[in-house]
Amino acid sequence: AYRTALGHAVERVNAELSVTERIRRFVLADEPFGIENEQLTPSLKIRRHVLKQVYGARLEGLYKA
C-alpha cells in the first residue's frame, strides 16, 4: 500500500518534469537514515559507503531492470 501511494506521488511529480529528469524506478529503505544506524554522520551528512553496503544489491537491480 505504501509503495503504491509513493508510486502515485512519483507519477504526479514526473508529470511536471522533462523526460531526462523523471524518476523511473526507486528503492524503499528498510528504516529511516539516521545517526543511530550509522547511515548519517553527526552533522547529518549521508554515509554513502554504508548505504552502498546495506542497499547495494537493490540499487544495482535498478540499473539491470
Coordinates of N, CA and C in Angstrom, one line a residue:
A1 N 0.8 -1.2 0.0 CA 0.0 0.0 0.0 C 0.9 1.3 0.0
Y2 N 1.9 1.2 0.8 CA 2.8 2.4 0.9 C 3.5 2.6 -0.4
R3 N 4.0 1.5 -1.0 CA 4.7 1.6 -2.2 C 3.8 2.2 -3.4
T4 N 2.6 1.7 -3.3 CA 1.6 2.2 -4.3 C 1.4 3.7 -4.2
A5 N 1.2 4.1 -3.0 CA 0.9 5.6 -2.7 C 2.2 6.4 -3.1
L6 N 3.3 5.9 -2.8 CA 4.6 6.6 -3.2 C 4.7 6.6 -4.7
G7 N 4.3 5.5 -5.4 CA 4.3 5.5 -6.8 C 3.4 6.5 -7.5
H8 N 2.3 6.7 -6.9 CA 1.3 7.7 -7.4 C 1.9 9.1 -7.2
A9 N 2.6 9.4 -6.1 CA 3.2 10.7 -5.8 C 4.3 10.9 -6.8
V10 N 5.1 9.9 -7.1 CA 6.2 10.0 -8.1 C 5.6 10.3 -9.5
E11 N 4.5 9.7 -9.8 CA 3.8 10.0 -11.1 C 3.4 11.4 -11.2
R12 N 2.8 12.0 -10.1 CA 2.4 13.4 -10.1 C 3.6 14.3 -10.3
V13 N 4.7 14.0 -9.7 CA 5.9 14.8 -9.8 C 6.5 14.7 -11.2
N14 N 6.5 13.5 -11.7 CA 7.1 13.2 -13.0 C 6.3 14.0 -14.1
A15 N 5.0 14.2 -13.9 CA 4.2 14.9 -14.9 C 4.7 16.3 -15.2
E16 N 5.4 16.8 -14.2 CA 5.9 18.2 -14.3 C 7.4 18.3 -14.7
L17 N 8.0 17.1 -14.9 CA 9.4 17.1 -15.2 C 9.7 16.7 -16.7
S18 N 10.8 17.1 -17.2 CA 11.2 16.7 -18.5 C 11.6 15.2 -18.5
V19 N 11.6 14.6 -19.7 CA 11.9 13.1 -19.8 C 13.2 12.8 -19.1
T20 N 14.2 13.6 -19.2 CA 15.5 13.3 -18.6 C 15.5 13.4 -17.1
E21 N 14.6 14.2 -16.5 CA 14.5 14.4 -15.1 C 13.7 13.4 -14.3
R22 N 12.9 12.6 -15.0 CA 11.9 11.8 -14.4 C 12.5 10.6 -13.6
I23 N 11.8 10.3 -12.5 CA 12.1 9.1 -11.7 C 11.5 7.9 -12.4
R24 N 12.3 6.9 -12.7 CA 11.8 5.7 -13.4 C 11.6 4.6 -12.4
R25 N 12.6 4.4 -11.5 CA 12.5 3.3 -10.5 C 13.0 3.8 -9.2
F26 N 12.6 3.2 -8.1 CA 13.1 3.7 -6.8 C 13.1 2.5 -5.9
V27 N 13.9 2.6 -4.8 CA 14.0 1.6 -3.8 C 13.6 2.2 -2.5
L28 N 12.8 1.5 -1.7 CA 12.4 2.0 -0.3 C 13.4 1.5 0.7
A29 N 13.9 2.3 1.6 CA 14.8 2.0 2.6 C 14.0 1.2 3.7
D30 N 14.7 0.2 4.4 CA 14.1 -0.6 5.4 C 13.8 0.3 6.7
E31 N 14.6 1.3 6.9 CA 14.4 2.1 8.0 C 14.9 3.5 7.7
P32 N 14.5 4.6 8.4 CA 15.0 5.9 8.1 C 16.5 6.0 8.3
F33 N 17.1 6.8 7.5 CA 18.5 7.1 7.6 C 18.7 7.9 8.9
G34 N 19.7 7.5 9.7 CA 19.9 8.1 11.0 C 21.3 8.0 11.5
I35 N 21.6 8.7 12.5 CA 22.9 8.6 13.2 C 23.1 7.3 13.9
E36 N 21.9 6.8 14.5 CA 21.9 5.6 15.3 C 22.3 4.4 14.4
N37 N 21.8 4.3 13.2 CA 22.2 3.2 12.3 C 23.4 3.5 11.4
E38 N 24.1 4.5 11.8 CA 25.3 4.9 11.1 C 25.2 5.2 9.6
Q39 N 24.0 5.5 9.2 CA 23.8 5.9 7.8 C 23.9 7.4 7.6
L40 N 23.9 8.2 8.7 CA 24.2 9.6 8.7 C 25.3 9.9 9.7
T41 N 26.1 10.9 9.4 CA 27.1 11.4 10.3 C 26.5 12.3 11.4
P42 N 27.2 12.6 12.4 CA 26.6 13.5 13.4 C 26.2 14.9 12.9
S43 N 26.8 15.3 11.7 CA 26.5 16.5 11.1 C 25.4 16.3 10.0
L44 N 24.8 15.1 10.0 CA 23.7 14.8 9.1 C 24.1 14.6 7.7
K45 N 25.3 14.3 7.4 CA 25.7 14.0 6.0 C 25.5 12.5 5.8
I46 N 25.2 12.2 4.5 CA 24.9 10.8 4.2 C 26.2 10.0 4.1
R47 N 26.3 8.9 4.7 CA 27.5 8.0 4.6 C 27.2 7.0 3.5
R48 N 27.7 7.4 2.3 CA 27.4 6.7 1.1 C 27.9 5.3 1.1
H49 N 29.1 5.1 1.7 CA 29.7 3.8 1.7 C 28.8 2.8 2.6
V50 N 28.2 3.3 3.6 CA 27.3 2.5 4.5 C 26.1 2.1 3.7
L51 N 25.5 3.1 3.0 CA 24.3 2.9 2.2 C 24.6 1.9 1.1
K52 N 25.8 2.0 0.5 CA 26.1 1.0 -0.6 C 26.2 -0.4 0.0
Q53 N 26.7 -0.5 1.2 CA 26.8 -1.9 1.8 C 25.4 -2.4 2.1
V54 N 24.5 -1.6 2.6 CA 23.2 -2.0 3.0 C 22.3 -2.2 1.8
Y55 N 22.3 -1.3 0.9 CA 21.3 -1.3 -0.2 C 21.9 -1.5 -1.6
G56 N 23.2 -1.9 -1.6 CA 23.9 -2.0 -2.9 C 23.3 -2.9 -3.9
A57 N 22.9 -4.1 -3.4 CA 22.3 -5.1 -4.4 C 21.0 -4.6 -4.9
R58 N 20.2 -4.0 -4.1 CA 18.9 -3.4 -4.6 C 19.1 -2.2 -5.6
L59 N 20.1 -1.4 -5.2 CA 20.4 -0.3 -6.1 C 20.9 -0.7 -7.5
E60 N 21.8 -1.7 -7.5 CA 22.3 -2.3 -8.7 C 21.1 -2.9 -9.5
G61 N 20.2 -3.5 -8.9 CA 19.0 -4.0 -9.5 C 18.2 -3.0 -10.3
L62 N 18.2 -1.7 -9.9 CA 17.5 -0.7 -10.6 C 18.1 -0.5 -12.0
Y63 N 19.4 -0.7 -12.1 CA 20.0 -0.5 -13.4 C 20.0 -1.7 -14.3
K64 N 19.8 -2.8 -13.7 CA 19.7 -4.1 -14.5 C 18.3 -4.3 -15.1
A65 N 17.3 -3.7 -14.5 CA 15.9 -3.9 -15.0 C 15.7 -3.2 -16.3

